[in-house]
């Protein structure tokens, strides 16, 4: 009967109703818990399993949540357990574990599940019967299967014993051997029968397919003759020969040669066959191909060895614990760091439950050390960069990383890094900053630091004296509003705009100080960079040259001094960019190692994150390399030489990555020129790379051509790519400017091109149309 046809029936009002007896039949191991964590009801079968169980007993006095671990103090702690697969353990009943889930029910928490048994013996030992379980409970079916497997194994053992008994009664009669061969023929493993000298007188088809030999090839040959190769381990071969000699079993792994001189890893098991008097009359040998298994195991061992070696030799103290705080791995640095006079291997399996209490005396804040450890372990959340001060003066940085598998907590990793030297260095650096700040404040040069929005960030005492206003008054003001006439203001605006483009220069400015005196200042300005090489403002050094304005000699000295300071500023930018490459490459290498070692265990999301990290690291490396290249263009003196431009361009094309959708065409044979070969290579390489990178069309074309004039050549590099909007054409040669959002673009390539062209006193220009393409022209004098 359909419910929808019942009088007054509405599907949305339908509810299941059970009395206690009916519910017990469905879930005989249920537990009902009220808001005060008291056990109000429980299944009849559960009472048989745990006889000491009583109603109105506190749940936490009888059971503990085994997985996932939760410290139950109040009903609110059950919220995170609802709709999860959990296991609970009876505290006073040995080895009784229940597996199931919690549900909220009318203000109560209802646990439904089953005991976690692994054999029918456990059911019997706990005085339970089949009718103590719900009819639908798959556990009994599973236990029956396990029992059946156990019986099958027993039957198999009895069968093997029976075969051995039969073998004792066998003679060398060919008919009986034929009957035995019929059994071996059905085996998927390679099977051979040999005499006492190891000579084969029978083999199954599986062995022939495995080795590539024919039956004629193997009869009257020994397994050693057939399988030995240059790779074979002679010690293993000797052990097999010895086993044949003394009628013993053997089980070994060895290289086995095939007929085509190829090989495979073979697991070879030999068993003597006895006659009725117990005398060995022949051998029964099974050969299995375990090559793939060996390769997988070897790779796992290699990966594990490499990772373990890396961890054991890290300069960071590492301690890996399981969910029960048993040590899984510890390295030498950890032992050394905490004065543990034991080899790391000897500590494997040790219980760390009381280690925090035992070691708290090492730390300044010893009373808070243990509670903090317990808090971290309870929260199971990542902790990074937590500083610990030891009474011996050291400072450690602690990290905690929980480890889960399929959402189940498996343990955690502690790491400790000695940052004492870093702390001392930073403290020294702070003192140095204060010292240099004092020097800056008292130097005879007016110093001003300005943000990109022209806000004054820093001035020293000398600048305050020069302009007549106190330091506090100047901070936060707009730099172009400080006592300047319209012409000087316009000039300063232009210079500040140049700083955004990465340009440095020196210039004179007319300024009226607070007292109304007109002063002539000589200003050396340079862009101010952050650690990423980005312009964040400008720095200006101000000299009052009012009294010496007409003295050209003094002026020349000052200009030379300023040029040197500009050079030092550029060298500083170069140094910062260069020093960033080393840790960046280390990061890239470590990410590659982690990905290779964990390619199988990482999920898609983790692999995606590691790919993004690698891409960002590679982009930053290209950005830094571009900055280094850009900074070297004017500082490295080149020499002119005569060379064939065809050879140079072909070399560039051989080292560039050219995707399959792009074709590079050299319109006609390029000339032989006299120029700085290195700079010309940089010039062509950046332009060609730019044309190839921004061409995503199915039939992308990049064409190289030139025209010859009396004193110079005009070269062109044309593509049919995305083109450059007209509004962006004026700024593409500026540092960190790109006309699109290509992730691989650094925004430096064309600025390098422009700087090379300027340094060579040549010209460059372009013609471009969106979605049609771009054509760059540049000159090279003969």
XYZ file of C-alpha atoms in Angstrom:
782
model
C 0.000 0.000 0.000
C 1.283 3.487 -0.841
C 1.375 5.959 2.099
C 0.041 8.726 -0.137
C -3.330 6.906 -0.379
C -3.910 6.760 3.382
C -6.652 9.135 4.626
C -5.248 12.427 5.878
C -1.699 11.378 5.037
C 0.866 14.102 4.281
C 4.443 13.051 3.443
C 5.949 16.062 5.229
C 4.171 15.007 8.516
C 5.382 11.404 8.340
C 7.652 10.396 11.224
C 9.042 7.054 12.365
C 7.893 6.006 15.845
C 9.556 3.216 17.806
C 9.066 1.908 21.307
C 12.182 0.986 23.311
C 11.869 -2.699 22.384
C 11.604 -2.043 18.651
C 14.495 0.452 18.688
C 16.619 -2.036 20.642
C 16.108 -4.642 17.901
C 17.476 -2.200 15.322
C 20.325 -0.812 17.466
C 21.040 -3.224 20.361
C 24.233 -1.330 21.262
C 22.776 2.222 21.418
C 23.554 4.795 24.163
C 21.290 7.769 25.019
C 23.062 10.678 26.785
C 21.401 13.778 28.289
C 22.733 17.365 28.360
C 24.576 16.685 31.658
C 26.440 13.783 29.999
C 24.489 11.179 31.999
C 23.702 7.821 30.380
C 19.884 7.581 30.386
C 19.325 4.464 28.280
C 21.428 1.833 26.546
C 20.903 -1.289 24.435
C 20.307 -4.700 25.974
C 23.210 -6.236 24.078
C 25.494 -3.442 25.359
C 24.619 -4.427 28.942
C 25.798 -7.983 28.172
C 28.989 -6.639 26.674
C 29.637 -4.232 29.611
C 27.906 -5.724 32.691
C 29.051 -2.854 34.939
C 27.101 -0.293 32.889
C 24.312 1.515 34.787
C 21.828 4.244 33.976
C 22.498 7.807 35.279
C 26.230 7.110 35.179
C 28.418 9.854 33.691
C 29.367 8.959 30.111
C 32.925 10.211 30.586
C 33.355 7.883 33.607
C 32.631 4.827 31.448
C 33.795 5.747 27.942
C 36.420 7.839 26.162
C 36.373 9.107 22.590
C 39.238 7.265 20.921
C 39.074 8.788 17.425
C 38.758 11.623 16.645
C 40.148 12.665 20.015
C 37.915 15.086 21.938
C 38.179 15.984 25.605
C 34.522 15.770 26.694
C 33.704 18.270 29.433
C 30.255 19.490 28.396
C 27.461 18.742 25.951
C 28.801 21.397 23.589
C 31.822 19.165 23.006
C 29.547 16.612 21.322
C 28.621 19.095 18.554
C 31.787 18.414 16.536
C 31.178 14.650 16.861
C 27.717 14.699 15.263
C 27.540 13.125 11.774
C 31.070 11.695 12.065
C 32.301 8.130 12.133
C 33.784 7.730 15.642
C 35.184 5.037 17.899
C 34.669 4.967 21.662
C 36.415 2.771 24.187
C 35.120 1.383 27.488
C 37.485 2.600 30.196
C 37.046 -0.308 32.623
C 36.320 -3.136 30.181
C 39.480 -4.340 28.467
C 39.629 -3.964 24.655
C 35.916 -3.141 24.217
C 35.628 -0.640 21.367
C 32.399 0.605 19.791
C 32.257 2.078 16.305
C 29.368 4.238 15.082
C 28.087 7.834 15.159
C 26.313 10.427 17.362
C 23.024 12.123 16.409
C 21.101 14.890 18.218
C 17.672 13.621 19.309
C 15.108 15.681 21.270
C 17.718 17.389 23.442
C 19.742 14.195 23.846
C 22.765 12.751 22.120
C 22.117 9.301 20.656
C 24.978 6.947 19.811
C 24.205 4.085 17.418
C 26.823 1.573 16.401
C 28.339 -1.873 16.940
C 31.281 -3.456 18.759
C 34.526 -3.534 16.814
C 35.397 -7.257 16.671
C 37.886 -8.879 14.336
C 36.919 -12.525 14.855
C 34.029 -14.733 15.887
C 36.101 -15.789 18.908
C 35.771 -12.256 20.290
C 31.967 -12.539 19.992
C 32.031 -15.837 21.906
C 34.544 -14.621 24.514
C 32.272 -11.657 25.312
C 29.321 -14.044 25.846
C 27.371 -12.663 22.892
C 25.239 -14.584 20.426
C 24.168 -13.812 16.875
C 20.732 -12.642 18.053
C 22.468 -9.985 20.213
C 23.282 -8.141 16.976
C 20.872 -6.296 14.704
C 19.781 -8.315 11.672
C 21.149 -5.620 9.353
C 24.519 -5.338 11.147
C 27.265 -6.088 8.538
C 29.763 -6.898 11.296
C 28.485 -10.456 11.673
C 28.708 -10.991 7.916
C 32.254 -9.643 7.989
C 33.197 -11.910 10.899
C 31.690 -14.846 9.057
C 33.799 -13.972 6.036
C 36.909 -13.763 8.228
C 35.987 -17.069 9.815
C 35.455 -18.574 6.391
C 38.858 -17.274 5.308
C 40.374 -18.764 8.446
C 38.705 -22.092 7.739
C 39.822 -21.870 4.114
C 43.394 -21.203 5.269
C 43.137 -24.179 7.613
C 41.757 -26.288 4.793
C 44.593 -25.099 2.571
C 47.138 -26.029 5.227
C 45.541 -29.407 5.644
C 45.539 -29.755 1.865
C 49.270 -28.951 1.722
C 49.900 -31.479 4.495
C 47.862 -33.993 2.609
C 49.821 -33.319 -0.590
C 53.063 -33.842 1.321
C 51.725 -37.136 2.607
C 50.778 -38.076 -0.898
C 54.218 -37.030 -2.148
C 55.815 -39.470 0.280
C 53.843 -42.227 -1.379
C 54.696 -41.172 -4.937
C 57.264 -43.057 -6.990
C 59.066 -41.913 -10.048
C 56.290 -43.337 -12.096
C 55.646 -41.002 -15.050
C 51.895 -41.335 -14.766
C 51.881 -40.025 -11.172
C 54.245 -37.191 -12.161
C 51.821 -36.320 -14.951
C 48.998 -36.077 -12.391
C 51.108 -33.688 -10.291
C 51.921 -31.604 -13.375
C 48.212 -31.126 -14.055
C 47.904 -29.402 -10.674
C 50.972 -27.206 -11.335
C 49.817 -26.327 -14.856
C 46.849 -24.376 -13.494
C 49.117 -22.213 -11.322
C 49.607 -18.625 -12.609
C 53.108 -18.610 -11.144
C 55.951 -20.276 -12.970
C 56.276 -23.882 -11.730
C 59.059 -26.369 -12.484
C 59.920 -29.869 -11.254
C 63.588 -30.837 -10.979
C 65.630 -33.836 -9.989
C 68.087 -33.738 -7.114
C 70.754 -32.178 -9.347
C 68.409 -29.300 -10.143
C 67.738 -30.468 -13.733
C 64.271 -29.567 -14.956
C 62.117 -32.446 -16.214
C 58.784 -30.564 -16.276
C 57.535 -26.937 -16.355
C 54.147 -25.280 -16.669
C 53.187 -22.787 -19.389
C 53.413 -19.852 -16.980
C 57.166 -20.415 -16.503
C 57.711 -20.591 -20.278
C 55.763 -17.352 -20.844
C 57.635 -15.680 -18.003
C 61.122 -16.533 -19.315
C 60.494 -16.726 -23.087
C 62.027 -20.216 -23.267
C 60.422 -23.164 -25.048
C 59.862 -26.484 -23.329
C 62.782 -27.968 -25.258
C 65.001 -25.122 -24.009
C 64.380 -25.898 -20.339
C 64.218 -29.728 -20.162
C 67.431 -31.175 -18.633
C 68.674 -27.638 -17.864
C 69.052 -26.308 -14.329
C 67.321 -23.175 -13.098
C 70.775 -21.759 -12.375
C 71.940 -22.355 -15.969
C 68.795 -20.764 -17.376
C 68.512 -17.798 -15.024
C 72.070 -16.704 -14.252
C 73.169 -13.334 -15.666
C 75.794 -10.677 -14.972
C 73.386 -9.105 -12.502
C 72.794 -12.294 -10.500
C 73.941 -12.346 -6.877
C 76.396 -15.259 -6.626
C 75.842 -15.577 -2.877
C 72.133 -16.207 -3.488
C 72.944 -18.682 -6.283
C 75.254 -20.525 -3.907
C 72.534 -20.730 -1.258
C 70.122 -22.275 -3.829
C 72.728 -24.865 -4.916
C 73.419 -25.712 -1.267
C 69.668 -26.186 -0.632
C 69.467 -28.666 -3.541
C 72.517 -30.495 -2.208
C 71.138 -30.975 1.300
C 67.436 -31.336 0.395
C 66.351 -28.087 2.089
C 63.667 -25.509 1.384
C 64.779 -22.212 -0.103
C 63.072 -18.848 -0.645
C 65.094 -16.082 -2.294
C 64.922 -13.057 -4.579
C 67.307 -12.920 -7.541
C 67.690 -11.597 -11.082
C 66.412 -14.178 -13.596
C 67.565 -13.987 -17.232
C 65.073 -14.351 -20.104
C 65.783 -16.032 -23.424
C 66.207 -12.605 -25.115
C 68.865 -11.703 -22.489
C 66.436 -9.372 -20.757
C 65.823 -10.039 -17.057
C 63.268 -9.785 -14.278
C 63.311 -9.897 -10.500
C 62.199 -13.388 -9.486
C 61.010 -14.677 -6.122
C 62.069 -18.327 -6.230
C 60.670 -20.811 -3.715
C 61.837 -24.425 -3.689
C 60.417 -27.342 -1.702
C 61.732 -30.921 -1.672
C 59.311 -33.741 -2.554
C 59.696 -36.866 -0.402
C 58.921 -40.518 -1.106
C 57.214 -42.917 1.327
C 60.481 -43.457 3.200
C 60.963 -39.693 3.666
C 63.741 -39.511 1.126
C 64.014 -36.476 -1.158
C 63.298 -37.587 -4.707
C 62.700 -34.273 -6.560
C 62.090 -30.536 -6.126
C 58.944 -28.452 -6.609
C 59.961 -24.826 -7.483
C 57.701 -21.747 -7.900
C 58.966 -18.591 -9.695
C 57.085 -15.245 -9.502
C 57.909 -11.979 -11.332
C 58.272 -9.312 -8.605
C 60.012 -6.645 -10.719
C 57.318 -3.980 -10.274
C 57.054 -4.734 -6.576
C 60.833 -4.343 -6.192
C 60.866 -1.088 -8.176
C 58.100 0.369 -6.013
C 59.793 -0.771 -2.801
C 63.168 0.547 -3.953
C 61.670 3.946 -4.797
C 59.884 4.063 -1.461
C 63.069 3.150 0.373
C 65.072 5.697 -1.608
C 62.510 8.412 -0.939
C 62.264 7.479 2.728
C 66.045 7.344 3.054
C 66.500 10.709 1.378
C 63.789 12.361 3.457
C 65.049 10.762 6.668
C 68.628 11.792 5.867
C 67.474 15.331 5.157
C 65.550 15.529 8.428
C 68.289 13.881 10.509
C 70.878 16.365 9.272
C 68.750 19.510 9.395
C 70.003 22.391 11.491
C 66.491 22.473 12.938
C 65.523 20.196 15.835
C 62.818 17.776 14.618
C 60.555 15.575 16.760
C 57.770 13.517 15.139
C 55.183 11.918 17.450
C 52.181 9.676 16.763
C 48.688 10.294 18.118
C 49.678 8.617 21.418
C 52.800 10.810 21.735
C 55.165 7.945 20.910
C 58.337 9.079 19.072
C 58.383 8.150 15.375
C 61.422 10.217 14.356
C 63.926 12.504 16.033
C 67.110 14.042 14.642
C 70.573 14.788 16.034
C 69.962 18.529 16.227
C 66.988 18.006 18.571
C 69.065 15.787 20.879
C 71.935 18.277 20.857
C 69.611 21.231 21.377
C 68.136 19.764 24.582
C 71.268 17.998 25.857
C 69.966 14.458 25.267
C 72.903 12.029 25.431
C 71.385 9.347 23.228
C 71.439 8.421 19.573
C 68.216 9.396 17.752
C 67.513 5.776 16.743
C 67.418 4.678 20.384
C 64.608 7.147 21.113
C 62.160 5.688 18.572
C 59.037 4.417 20.374
C 59.648 6.386 23.590
C 56.600 7.958 25.280
C 56.711 11.791 25.348
C 53.626 12.262 27.544
C 55.651 13.575 30.508
C 58.501 15.132 28.517
C 57.123 18.684 28.845
C 56.989 18.398 32.645
C 60.514 16.961 32.732
C 62.046 19.655 30.499
C 60.200 22.786 31.681
C 63.156 23.733 33.886
C 65.149 24.637 30.763
C 62.873 27.612 30.034
C 62.443 31.057 31.569
C 58.652 30.922 31.730
C 58.654 27.378 33.135
C 55.229 27.567 34.792
C 53.519 28.354 31.485
C 55.519 25.843 29.423
C 53.459 22.723 30.228
C 50.005 24.410 29.953
C 51.018 25.862 26.585
C 52.106 22.422 25.309
C 48.774 20.959 26.445
C 46.886 23.823 24.806
C 48.669 23.266 21.483
C 48.033 19.509 21.572
C 44.381 20.084 22.451
C 43.775 22.652 19.686
C 45.590 20.613 17.014
C 46.143 23.778 14.993
C 49.338 24.884 13.237
C 51.634 27.039 15.378
C 54.417 29.021 13.677
C 57.145 31.329 14.906
C 56.572 30.907 18.674
C 59.640 32.107 20.589
C 60.944 30.311 23.685
C 63.684 31.750 25.909
C 65.953 29.313 27.747
C 67.676 30.041 31.021
C 71.081 29.510 29.360
C 70.438 32.551 27.135
C 69.375 30.738 23.962
C 66.241 31.655 22.059
C 64.337 28.946 20.165
C 61.586 29.296 17.581
C 58.971 26.557 17.928
C 56.640 25.232 15.247
C 53.850 22.663 15.640
C 52.206 20.951 12.658
C 49.355 18.418 13.172
C 49.343 15.456 10.775
C 46.082 13.991 9.505
C 45.157 11.285 7.015
C 41.654 11.271 5.511
C 40.621 13.683 8.231
C 41.893 11.422 11.038
C 44.528 12.784 13.414
C 47.718 10.696 13.126
C 50.217 12.668 15.186
C 52.207 15.879 14.991
C 55.576 17.382 14.145
C 57.539 19.659 16.473
C 60.407 21.715 15.100
C 62.787 23.926 17.065
C 65.173 26.406 15.457
C 67.910 28.154 17.399
C 67.437 31.827 16.523
C 69.790 33.152 19.202
C 72.228 34.541 16.649
C 69.382 36.053 14.627
C 67.987 37.713 17.727
C 71.394 39.065 18.620
C 71.905 40.157 15.030
C 68.548 41.926 14.975
C 69.323 43.537 18.304
C 72.669 44.651 16.936
C 70.953 45.820 13.775
C 68.574 47.884 15.861
C 71.497 49.491 17.641
C 73.165 50.085 14.277
C 69.993 51.668 12.953
C 69.875 53.925 15.980
C 73.544 54.786 15.461
C 73.067 55.538 11.773
C 69.911 57.427 12.581
C 71.979 59.568 14.881
C 74.560 60.036 12.117
C 71.824 60.930 9.605
C 70.284 63.396 12.020
C 73.589 65.120 12.541
C 75.144 64.884 9.085
C 75.786 68.072 7.115
C 73.524 66.939 4.284
C 69.813 67.539 4.291
C 68.092 64.151 3.906
C 64.421 63.679 2.963
C 62.467 60.455 2.339
C 59.204 60.861 0.418
C 56.414 58.329 -0.272
C 54.855 57.767 -3.702
C 51.984 60.090 -2.747
C 54.607 62.860 -2.075
C 54.119 62.651 1.705
C 57.289 63.429 3.677
C 58.219 60.330 5.715
C 61.618 61.293 7.161
C 63.831 64.385 7.442
C 67.029 64.937 9.384
C 68.106 67.873 11.503
C 70.215 69.415 8.734
C 67.232 69.620 6.361
C 65.154 71.143 9.167
C 67.849 73.814 9.627
C 68.040 74.428 5.865
C 64.306 75.085 5.435
C 63.723 76.643 8.858
C 60.839 74.401 10.000
C 61.020 71.797 12.838
C 61.154 68.101 12.011
C 57.723 67.316 13.505
C 56.146 70.042 11.370
C 57.629 68.631 8.141
C 56.627 64.956 8.650
C 53.402 64.197 6.767
C 53.492 67.337 4.622
C 53.331 67.274 0.821
C 56.908 67.651 -0.429
C 55.914 69.955 -3.308
C 54.226 72.415 -0.905
C 57.419 73.293 0.996
C 58.361 76.928 0.243
C 58.602 76.574 -3.554
C 57.648 78.969 -6.305
C 55.610 77.681 -9.250
C 58.650 76.889 -11.430
C 60.432 74.996 -8.639
C 57.240 73.193 -7.689
C 56.733 72.022 -11.271
C 60.336 70.863 -11.459
C 60.047 68.906 -8.204
C 56.809 67.279 -9.399
C 58.618 66.101 -12.535
C 61.523 64.676 -10.521
C 59.216 62.821 -8.124
C 57.407 61.333 -11.135
C 60.770 60.166 -12.522
C 61.478 58.324 -9.276
C 58.411 56.149 -9.910
C 60.056 55.139 -13.189
C 63.236 54.121 -11.385
C 65.254 57.175 -12.534
C 67.948 58.858 -10.449
C 69.494 62.273 -11.103
C 70.787 65.503 -9.599
C 69.323 68.962 -10.079
C 69.208 72.475 -8.627
C 66.153 73.993 -7.000
C 65.289 77.490 -5.742
C 63.724 77.427 -2.247
C 62.493 80.162 0.066
C 63.078 79.196 3.706
C 60.877 80.090 6.656
C 62.758 83.406 7.132
C 61.969 84.429 3.541
C 65.551 83.901 2.330
C 65.955 82.591 -1.222
C 68.312 79.612 -1.241
C 69.828 77.524 -4.008
C 69.784 73.797 -3.266
C 71.556 71.016 -5.082
C 69.474 67.811 -4.774
C 70.573 64.261 -5.512
C 67.448 62.103 -5.826
C 66.987 58.358 -6.268
C 64.085 55.913 -6.089
C 63.554 54.028 -2.816
C 62.918 50.280 -3.216
C 61.397 47.638 -0.971
C 62.770 44.080 -0.691
C 60.767 43.029 -3.739
C 62.500 45.591 -5.880
C 59.400 47.768 -6.126
C 59.642 51.571 -6.008
C 57.953 52.790 -2.830
C 59.111 56.405 -2.887
C 62.250 58.484 -3.229
C 65.279 59.613 -1.226
C 66.789 63.019 -1.697
C 70.079 64.498 -0.430
C 70.002 68.309 -0.217
C 72.992 70.635 -0.266
C 72.741 74.363 0.305
C 74.894 75.759 -2.527
C 73.745 79.346 -2.201
C 77.196 80.620 -1.293
C 79.035 78.532 -3.838
C 76.614 78.610 -6.743
C 79.028 80.577 -8.964
C 82.058 78.452 -8.171
C 82.211 75.883 -10.994
C 85.056 73.912 -9.452
C 83.128 73.372 -6.230
C 80.088 72.491 -8.255
C 81.996 69.848 -10.236
C 83.239 68.264 -7.018
C 79.736 68.121 -5.660
C 78.402 66.599 -8.893
C 81.078 63.900 -8.824
C 80.214 63.183 -5.233
C 76.540 62.955 -6.075
C 77.221 60.675 -9.032
C 79.117 58.338 -6.759
C 76.257 58.348 -4.285
C 73.805 57.593 -7.104
C 76.032 54.727 -8.143
C 76.062 53.442 -4.565
C 72.274 53.639 -4.460
C 72.077 51.590 -7.676
C 74.631 49.127 -6.310
C 72.527 48.803 -3.167
C 69.457 47.978 -5.266
C 71.550 45.463 -7.221
C 72.887 43.894 -4.024
C 69.414 43.476 -2.493
C 68.047 41.924 -5.707
C 71.063 39.600 -6.043
C 70.880 38.387 -2.412
C 67.243 37.436 -2.895
C 68.076 34.843 -5.570
C 69.932 32.395 -3.304
C 67.091 31.707 -0.792
C 64.589 31.751 -3.667
C 66.454 28.963 -5.456
C 66.655 27.003 -2.187
C 62.882 27.343 -1.783
C 62.329 26.148 -5.371
C 64.650 23.144 -4.837
C 62.990 22.143 -1.520
C 59.511 22.371 -3.088
C 60.703 20.133 -5.957
C 62.099 17.574 -3.455
C 58.851 17.542 -1.430
C 56.734 17.117 -4.593
C 58.917 14.278 -5.877
C 58.899 12.492 -2.502
C 55.159 12.883 -1.945
C 53.720 12.811 -5.489
C 51.584 9.746 -4.640
C 50.356 10.898 -1.201
C 49.513 14.515 -2.050
C 45.919 15.243 -3.007
C 44.990 17.375 -6.042
C 44.524 20.482 -3.932
C 47.989 20.156 -2.343
C 49.604 19.524 -5.753
C 47.815 22.616 -7.088
C 49.155 24.723 -4.199
C 52.708 23.440 -4.745
C 52.400 24.198 -8.484
C 51.288 27.763 -7.665
C 54.221 28.159 -5.235
C 56.674 26.959 -7.913
C 55.166 29.275 -10.529
C 55.354 32.258 -8.167
C 58.947 31.383 -7.215
C 59.901 31.078 -10.897
C 58.226 34.387 -11.698
C 60.045 36.077 -8.823
C 63.333 34.568 -10.051
C 62.683 35.997 -13.522
C 61.807 39.334 -11.932
C 65.014 39.432 -9.881
C 67.080 38.331 -12.887
C 65.502 41.121 -14.889
C 66.369 43.628 -12.177
C 69.982 42.386 -12.107
C 70.202 42.598 -15.890
C 68.662 46.047 -15.869
C 71.046 47.311 -13.187
C 74.155 45.996 -15.035
C 73.465 47.575 -18.420
C 75.192 50.877 -17.719
C 77.735 49.553 -15.220
C 79.352 46.869 -17.397
C 81.594 48.236 -20.103
C 81.305 46.296 -23.379
C 83.690 46.081 -26.298
C 82.795 46.222 -29.975
C 83.557 43.315 -32.274
C 82.648 42.137 -35.745
C 80.172 39.257 -35.828
C 77.534 37.590 -38.016
C 74.047 38.551 -36.843
C 72.533 35.416 -38.487
C 74.575 33.173 -36.191
C 73.661 35.245 -33.139
C 69.905 35.199 -33.866
C 69.908 31.447 -34.603
C 71.694 30.860 -31.295
C 69.035 32.908 -29.485
C 66.228 30.935 -31.157
C 67.875 27.664 -30.059
C 67.746 28.632 -26.374
C 64.282 30.222 -26.340
C 61.172 28.135 -25.724
C 59.068 28.451 -28.878
C 55.601 26.878 -28.535
C 54.210 24.776 -31.365
C 51.712 27.468 -32.375
C 54.429 30.040 -33.149
C 56.735 30.113 -36.206
C 59.777 32.426 -36.388
C 60.713 33.721 -39.862
C 63.944 35.515 -40.841
C 62.855 37.612 -43.817
C 66.315 37.764 -45.403
C 69.929 37.068 -44.547
C 70.978 39.351 -41.698
C 74.146 41.480 -42.025
C 77.540 41.301 -40.361
C 77.798 44.213 -37.897
C 80.362 45.770 -35.565
C 78.882 46.281 -32.093
C 78.815 45.097 -28.470
C 77.896 41.436 -29.090
C 76.574 40.849 -25.560
C 74.253 43.905 -25.607
C 72.965 43.071 -29.102
C 72.162 39.530 -27.938
C 70.265 40.939 -24.944
C 68.424 43.317 -27.268
C 67.272 40.653 -29.768
C 66.598 38.027 -27.076
C 64.260 40.281 -25.056
C 62.359 41.481 -28.144
C 61.975 37.946 -29.577
C 60.954 36.522 -26.188
C 58.370 39.301 -25.845
C 56.942 38.637 -29.340
C 56.741 34.863 -28.749
C 55.296 35.056 -25.217
C 52.373 37.315 -26.156
C 51.332 35.373 -29.267
C 48.572 32.896 -28.459
C 47.107 32.652 -31.964
C 46.785 29.221 -33.588
C 49.144 30.266 -36.403
C 51.445 32.678 -34.626
C 54.113 34.412 -36.717
C 57.233 36.278 -35.583
C 59.188 37.903 -38.461
C 62.721 39.388 -38.339
C 63.799 41.851 -41.036
C 65.985 44.943 -41.650
C 66.725 47.828 -43.996
C 70.207 49.211 -44.676
C 71.038 52.933 -44.858
C 74.340 54.790 -45.290
C 75.372 54.940 -41.651
C 73.027 52.533 -39.904
C 70.616 49.612 -40.114
C 66.927 49.677 -39.109
C 65.889 46.253 -37.784
C 62.308 45.158 -37.154
C 60.692 42.329 -35.169
C 57.028 41.872 -36.046
C 54.365 39.548 -34.595
C 50.692 38.886 -35.213
C 49.931 38.607 -31.496
C 47.590 40.455 -29.152
C 48.881 43.930 -29.965
C 49.334 46.858 -27.560
C 46.545 49.359 -26.874
C 47.474 52.897 -27.902
C 47.052 54.169 -24.335
C 49.730 51.697 -23.137
C 52.280 52.207 -25.909
C 54.056 55.093 -24.180
C 54.643 53.234 -20.920
C 55.650 49.738 -22.062
C 59.352 50.632 -21.872
C 58.968 51.593 -18.207
C 60.083 49.272 -15.415
C 57.428 46.757 -14.212
C 54.939 47.806 -16.882
C 53.120 45.150 -18.941
C 50.282 45.570 -21.404
C 48.472 42.403 -20.288
C 48.009 40.043 -17.334
C 50.311 37.265 -18.554
C 51.481 35.490 -15.346
C 54.945 34.829 -16.813
C 55.532 38.530 -17.631
C 57.988 40.313 -15.331
C 57.415 43.807 -16.752
C 61.175 44.254 -17.128
C 62.031 42.884 -20.611
C 61.154 45.989 -22.631
C 62.655 48.319 -19.998
C 65.933 46.377 -20.468
C 65.591 46.846 -24.233
C 65.054 50.599 -23.804
C 68.013 50.952 -21.473
C 70.292 49.054 -23.901
C 69.120 51.254 -26.788
C 69.733 54.406 -24.748
C 73.134 53.159 -23.620
C 74.107 52.482 -27.260
C 72.778 55.910 -28.323
C 70.312 54.220 -30.679
C 66.563 54.664 -31.213
C 63.557 52.348 -30.810
C 59.880 52.803 -31.703
C 56.860 50.653 -32.469
C 53.679 50.290 -34.484
C 50.862 48.234 -32.985
C 47.161 47.485 -33.313
C 45.090 45.452 -30.878
C 44.362 41.849 -31.989
C 46.438 42.481 -35.150
C 50.010 42.565 -33.881
C 53.043 44.671 -33.001
C 56.163 45.718 -34.919
C 59.233 47.051 -33.083
C 61.850 49.085 -35.007
C 65.340 49.917 -33.728
C 68.547 51.283 -35.185
C 72.122 49.969 -35.015
C 74.835 52.220 -36.441
C 77.557 50.756 -38.591
